[in-house]
PDB file of C-alpha atoms in Angstrom:
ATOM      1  CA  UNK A 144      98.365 102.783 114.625  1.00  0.00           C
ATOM      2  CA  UNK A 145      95.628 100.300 115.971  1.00  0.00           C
ATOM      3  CA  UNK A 146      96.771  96.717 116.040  1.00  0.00           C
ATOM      4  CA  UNK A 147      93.617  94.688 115.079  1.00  0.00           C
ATOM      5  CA  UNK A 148      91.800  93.627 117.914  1.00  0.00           C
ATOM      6  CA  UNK A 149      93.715  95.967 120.550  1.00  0.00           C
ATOM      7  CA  UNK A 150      92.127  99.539 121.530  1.00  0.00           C
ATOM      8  CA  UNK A 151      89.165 100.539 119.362  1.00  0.00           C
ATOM      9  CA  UNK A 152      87.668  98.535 116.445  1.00  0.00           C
ATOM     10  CA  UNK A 153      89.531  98.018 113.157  1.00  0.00           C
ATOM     11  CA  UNK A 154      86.837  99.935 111.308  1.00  0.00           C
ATOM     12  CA  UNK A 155      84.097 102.736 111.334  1.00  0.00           C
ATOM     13  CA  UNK A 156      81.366 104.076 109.181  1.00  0.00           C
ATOM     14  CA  UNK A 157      81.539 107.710 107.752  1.00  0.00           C
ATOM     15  CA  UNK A 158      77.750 107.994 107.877  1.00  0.00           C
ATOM     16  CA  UNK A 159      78.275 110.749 105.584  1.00  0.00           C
ATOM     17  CA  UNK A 160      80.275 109.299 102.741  1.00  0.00           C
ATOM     18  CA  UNK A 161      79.235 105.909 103.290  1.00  0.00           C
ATOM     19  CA  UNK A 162      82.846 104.927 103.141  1.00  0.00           C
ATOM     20  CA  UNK A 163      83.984 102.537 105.366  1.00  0.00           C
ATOM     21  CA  UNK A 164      87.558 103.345 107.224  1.00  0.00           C
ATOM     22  CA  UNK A 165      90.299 101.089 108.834  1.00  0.00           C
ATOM     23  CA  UNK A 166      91.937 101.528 111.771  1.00  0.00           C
ATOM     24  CA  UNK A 167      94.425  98.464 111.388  1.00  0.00           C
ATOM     25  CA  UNK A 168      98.164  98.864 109.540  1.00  0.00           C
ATOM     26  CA  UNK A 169      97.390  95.698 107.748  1.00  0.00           C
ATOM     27  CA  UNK A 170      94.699  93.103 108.746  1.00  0.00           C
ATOM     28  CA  UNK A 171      95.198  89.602 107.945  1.00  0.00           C
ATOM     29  CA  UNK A 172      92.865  87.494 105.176  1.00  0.00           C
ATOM     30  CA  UNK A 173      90.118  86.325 108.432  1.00  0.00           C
ATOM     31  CA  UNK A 174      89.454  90.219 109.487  1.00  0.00           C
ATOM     32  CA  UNK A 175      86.762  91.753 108.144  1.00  0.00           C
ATOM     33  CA  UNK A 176      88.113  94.787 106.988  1.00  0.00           C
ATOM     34  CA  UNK A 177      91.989  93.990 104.880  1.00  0.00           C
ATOM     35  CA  UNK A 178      92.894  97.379 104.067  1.00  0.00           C
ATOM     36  CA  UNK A 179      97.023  96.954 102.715  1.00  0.00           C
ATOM     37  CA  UNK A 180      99.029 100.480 103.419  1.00  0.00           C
ATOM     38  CA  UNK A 181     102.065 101.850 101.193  1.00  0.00           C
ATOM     39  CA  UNK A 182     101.247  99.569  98.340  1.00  0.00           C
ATOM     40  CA  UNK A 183     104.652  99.932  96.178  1.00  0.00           C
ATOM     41  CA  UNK A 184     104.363  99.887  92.133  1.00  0.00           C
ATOM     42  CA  UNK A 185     107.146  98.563  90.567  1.00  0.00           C
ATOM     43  CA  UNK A 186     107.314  99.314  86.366  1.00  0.00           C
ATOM     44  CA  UNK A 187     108.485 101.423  83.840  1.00  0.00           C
ATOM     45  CA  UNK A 188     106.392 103.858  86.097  1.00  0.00           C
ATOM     46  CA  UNK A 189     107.145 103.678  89.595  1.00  0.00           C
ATOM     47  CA  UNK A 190     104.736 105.052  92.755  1.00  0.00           C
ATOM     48  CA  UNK A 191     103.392 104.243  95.960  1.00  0.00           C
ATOM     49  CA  UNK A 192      99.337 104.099  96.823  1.00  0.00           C
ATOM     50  CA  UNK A 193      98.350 104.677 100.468  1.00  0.00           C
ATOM     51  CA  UNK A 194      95.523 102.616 100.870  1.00  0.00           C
ATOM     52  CA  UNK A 195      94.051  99.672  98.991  1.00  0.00           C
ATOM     53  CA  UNK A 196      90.643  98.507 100.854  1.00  0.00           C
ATOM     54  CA  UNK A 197      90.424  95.177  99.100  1.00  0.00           C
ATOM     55  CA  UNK A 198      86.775  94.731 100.497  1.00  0.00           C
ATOM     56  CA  UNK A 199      85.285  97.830  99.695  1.00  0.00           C
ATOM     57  CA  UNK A 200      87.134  97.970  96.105  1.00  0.00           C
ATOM     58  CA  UNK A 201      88.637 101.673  96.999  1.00  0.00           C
ATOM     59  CA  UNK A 202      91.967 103.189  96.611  1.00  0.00           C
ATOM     60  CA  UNK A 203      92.795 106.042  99.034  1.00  0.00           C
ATOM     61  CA  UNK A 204      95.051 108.721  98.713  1.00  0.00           C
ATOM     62  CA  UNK A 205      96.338 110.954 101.425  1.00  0.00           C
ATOM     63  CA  UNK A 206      96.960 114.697 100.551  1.00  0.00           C
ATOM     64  CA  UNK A 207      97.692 117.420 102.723  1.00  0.00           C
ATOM     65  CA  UNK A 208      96.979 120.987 101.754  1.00  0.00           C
ATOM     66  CA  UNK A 209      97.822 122.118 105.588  1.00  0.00           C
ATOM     67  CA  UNK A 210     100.998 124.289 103.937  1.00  0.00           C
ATOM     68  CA  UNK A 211      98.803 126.248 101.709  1.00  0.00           C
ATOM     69  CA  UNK A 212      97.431 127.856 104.729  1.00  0.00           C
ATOM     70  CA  UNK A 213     100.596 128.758 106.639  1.00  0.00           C
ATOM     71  CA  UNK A 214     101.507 132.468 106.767  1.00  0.00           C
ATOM     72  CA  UNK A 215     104.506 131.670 105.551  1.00  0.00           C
ATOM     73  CA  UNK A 216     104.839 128.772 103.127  1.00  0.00           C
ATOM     74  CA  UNK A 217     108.256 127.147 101.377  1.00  0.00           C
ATOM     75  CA  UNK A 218     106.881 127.060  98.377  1.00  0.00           C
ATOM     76  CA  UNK A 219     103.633 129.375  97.999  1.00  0.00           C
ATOM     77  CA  UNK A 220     101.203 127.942  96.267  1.00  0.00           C
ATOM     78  CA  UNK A 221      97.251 128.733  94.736  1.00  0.00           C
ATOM     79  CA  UNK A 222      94.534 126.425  95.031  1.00  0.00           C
ATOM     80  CA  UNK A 223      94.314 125.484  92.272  1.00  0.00           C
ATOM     81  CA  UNK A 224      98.072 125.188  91.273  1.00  0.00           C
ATOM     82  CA  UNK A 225      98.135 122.858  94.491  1.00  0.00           C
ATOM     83  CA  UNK A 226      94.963 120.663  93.077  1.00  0.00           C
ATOM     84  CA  UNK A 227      96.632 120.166  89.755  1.00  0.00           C
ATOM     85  CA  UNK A 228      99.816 118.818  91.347  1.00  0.00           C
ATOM     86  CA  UNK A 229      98.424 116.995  94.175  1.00  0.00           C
ATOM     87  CA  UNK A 230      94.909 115.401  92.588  1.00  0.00           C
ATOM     88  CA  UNK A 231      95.317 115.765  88.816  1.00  0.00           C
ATOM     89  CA  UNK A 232      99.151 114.690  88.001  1.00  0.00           C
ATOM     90  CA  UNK A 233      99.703 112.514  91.207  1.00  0.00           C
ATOM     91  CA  UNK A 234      96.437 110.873  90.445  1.00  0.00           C
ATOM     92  CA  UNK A 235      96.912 110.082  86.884  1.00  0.00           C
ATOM     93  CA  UNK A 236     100.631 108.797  87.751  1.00  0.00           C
ATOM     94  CA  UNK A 237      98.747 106.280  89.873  1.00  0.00           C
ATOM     95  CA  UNK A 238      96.497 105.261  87.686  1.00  0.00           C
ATOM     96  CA  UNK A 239      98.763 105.127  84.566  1.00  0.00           C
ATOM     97  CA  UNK A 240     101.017 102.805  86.821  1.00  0.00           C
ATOM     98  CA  UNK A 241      98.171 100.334  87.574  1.00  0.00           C
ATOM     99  CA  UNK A 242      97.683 100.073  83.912  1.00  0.00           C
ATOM    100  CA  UNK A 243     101.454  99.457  83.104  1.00  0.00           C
ATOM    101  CA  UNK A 244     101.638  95.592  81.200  1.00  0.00           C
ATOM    102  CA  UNK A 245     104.282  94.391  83.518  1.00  0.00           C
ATOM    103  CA  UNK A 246     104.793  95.774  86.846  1.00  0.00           C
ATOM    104  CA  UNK A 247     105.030  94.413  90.406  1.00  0.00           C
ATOM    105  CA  UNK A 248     103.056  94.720  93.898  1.00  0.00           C
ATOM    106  CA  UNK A 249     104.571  94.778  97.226  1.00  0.00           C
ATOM    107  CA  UNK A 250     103.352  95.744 100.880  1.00  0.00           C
ATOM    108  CA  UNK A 251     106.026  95.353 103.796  1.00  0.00           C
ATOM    109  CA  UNK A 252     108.279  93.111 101.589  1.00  0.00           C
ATOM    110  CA  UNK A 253     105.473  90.810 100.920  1.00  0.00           C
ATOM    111  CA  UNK A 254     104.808  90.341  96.788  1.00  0.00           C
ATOM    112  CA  UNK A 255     101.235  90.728  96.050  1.00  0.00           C
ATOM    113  CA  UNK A 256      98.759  89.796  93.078  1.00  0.00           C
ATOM    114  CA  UNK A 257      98.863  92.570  90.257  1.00  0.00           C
ATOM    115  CA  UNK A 258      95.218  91.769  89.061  1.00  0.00           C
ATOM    116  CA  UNK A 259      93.537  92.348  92.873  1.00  0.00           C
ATOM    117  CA  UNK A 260      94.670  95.787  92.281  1.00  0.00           C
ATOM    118  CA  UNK A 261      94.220  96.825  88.479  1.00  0.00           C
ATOM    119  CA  UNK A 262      90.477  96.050  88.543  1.00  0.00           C
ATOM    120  CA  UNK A 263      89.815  98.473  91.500  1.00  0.00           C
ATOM    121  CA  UNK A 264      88.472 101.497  89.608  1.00  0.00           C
ATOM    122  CA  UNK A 265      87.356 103.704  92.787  1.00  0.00           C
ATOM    123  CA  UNK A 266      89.938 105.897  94.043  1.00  0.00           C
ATOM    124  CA  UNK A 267      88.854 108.655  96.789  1.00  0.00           C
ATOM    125  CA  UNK A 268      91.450 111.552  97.495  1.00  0.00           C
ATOM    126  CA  UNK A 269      91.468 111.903 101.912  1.00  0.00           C
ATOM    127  CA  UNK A 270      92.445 115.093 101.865  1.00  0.00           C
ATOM    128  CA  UNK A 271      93.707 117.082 105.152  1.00  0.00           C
ATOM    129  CA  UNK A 272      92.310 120.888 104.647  1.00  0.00           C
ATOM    130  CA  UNK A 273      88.513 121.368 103.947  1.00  0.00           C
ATOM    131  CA  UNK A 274      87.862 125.782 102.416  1.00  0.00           C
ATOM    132  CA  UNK A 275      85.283 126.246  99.715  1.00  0.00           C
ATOM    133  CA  UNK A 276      88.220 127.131  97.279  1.00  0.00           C
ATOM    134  CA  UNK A 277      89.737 123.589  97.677  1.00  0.00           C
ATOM    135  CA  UNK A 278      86.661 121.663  97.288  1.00  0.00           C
ATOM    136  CA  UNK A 279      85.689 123.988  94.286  1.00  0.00           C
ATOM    137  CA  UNK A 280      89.395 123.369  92.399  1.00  0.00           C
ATOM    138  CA  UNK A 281      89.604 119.522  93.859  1.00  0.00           C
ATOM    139  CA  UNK A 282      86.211 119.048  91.952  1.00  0.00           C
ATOM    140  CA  UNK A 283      87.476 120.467  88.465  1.00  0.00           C
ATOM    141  CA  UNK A 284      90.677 117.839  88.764  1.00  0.00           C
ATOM    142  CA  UNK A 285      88.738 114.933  89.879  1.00  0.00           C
ATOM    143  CA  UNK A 286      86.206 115.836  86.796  1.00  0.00           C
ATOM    144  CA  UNK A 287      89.856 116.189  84.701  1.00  0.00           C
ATOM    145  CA  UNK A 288      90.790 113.020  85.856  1.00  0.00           C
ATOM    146  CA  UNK A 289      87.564 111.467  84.903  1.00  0.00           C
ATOM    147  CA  UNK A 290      87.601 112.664  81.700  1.00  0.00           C
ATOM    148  CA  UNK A 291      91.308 111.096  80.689  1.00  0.00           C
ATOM    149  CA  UNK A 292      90.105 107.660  82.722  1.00  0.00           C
ATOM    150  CA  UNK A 293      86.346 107.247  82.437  1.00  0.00           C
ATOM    151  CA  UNK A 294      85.993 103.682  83.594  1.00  0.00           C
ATOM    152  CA  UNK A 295      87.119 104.649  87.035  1.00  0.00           C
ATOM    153  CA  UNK A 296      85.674 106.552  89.812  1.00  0.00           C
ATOM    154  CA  UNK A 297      86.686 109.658  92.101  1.00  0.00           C
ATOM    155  CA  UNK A 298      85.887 111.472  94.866  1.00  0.00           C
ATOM    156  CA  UNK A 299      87.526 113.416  97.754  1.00  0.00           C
ATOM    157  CA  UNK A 300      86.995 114.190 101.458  1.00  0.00           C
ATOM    158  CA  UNK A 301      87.803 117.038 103.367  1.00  0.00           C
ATOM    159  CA  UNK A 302      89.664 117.972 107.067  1.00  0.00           C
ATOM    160  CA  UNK A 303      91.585 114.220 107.610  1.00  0.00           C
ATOM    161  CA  UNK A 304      91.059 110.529 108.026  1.00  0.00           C
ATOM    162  CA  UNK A 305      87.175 110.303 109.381  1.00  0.00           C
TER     163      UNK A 305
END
């Protein structure tokens, strides 16, 4: 990774998705951009989230669909089998986990506050693979997933990190 202030800057614009991107691990409250990785949920439910951009309001999740493309996968896999797994269940776990009553935050050790994080409603899906099937099955998950949690938001992105 990019250590703030080392190298290139700790963010860029996605002109396309107007999403803005961080480069840093974890940036401290004076940077501009404090995006927290492998933020651990502690409940009933238990899960990890990526990426929490605390400015921007967004939850990221990293999925890679690279295997569905091998010639010869471990476990082969459709579409659309992968996009239930991957967006639909994983996604809901997350969400259902932010929602818990009692649960804890942590980052690196560090204990964090459990309200920054339940009002984000914007979660966008990163995802590493970018075919016209994927986007097409993606789509009908992230509409699922709106439908079972309509006060938050989702969207994806195709072929990596940008």
């Amino acid at each position: 990774y990019n250590e703030a202030g080392k190298g290139q800057s700790t963010s860029s614009s996605n002109s396309s998705s107007g999403i803005l991107w961080a480069g840093s691990e974890k940036t401290s409250g004076n940077d501009p951009v404090n995006n927290l990785k492998e933020v651990n949920i502690y409940g009933k439910i238990n899960t990890e989230l990526d990426e929490v951009d605390l400015v921007n309001r967004i939850i990221y999740e990293d999925k890679s669909a690279v295997k569905l493309y091998m010639d010869k996968p471990d476990v082969p896999q459709t579409e659309a089998q992968w996009a239930a797994k991957q967006i639909y269940r994983k996604g809901s776990n997350r969400i259902k986990a932010l929602q818990q009553i009692e649960f804890t935050l942590s980052v690196n050790g560090e204990l964090l506050d459990v309200n920054s994080l339940k009002s984000i409603k914007n979660f966008v899906f990163r995802i590493d693979a970018d075919t016209q099937e994927l986007k097409a099955v993606v789509q009908q998950e992230l509409n699922n997933l709106k439908a079972d949690f309509p006060d938050y938001n989702f969207s994806a992105t195709y072929g990596g990190k940008q």
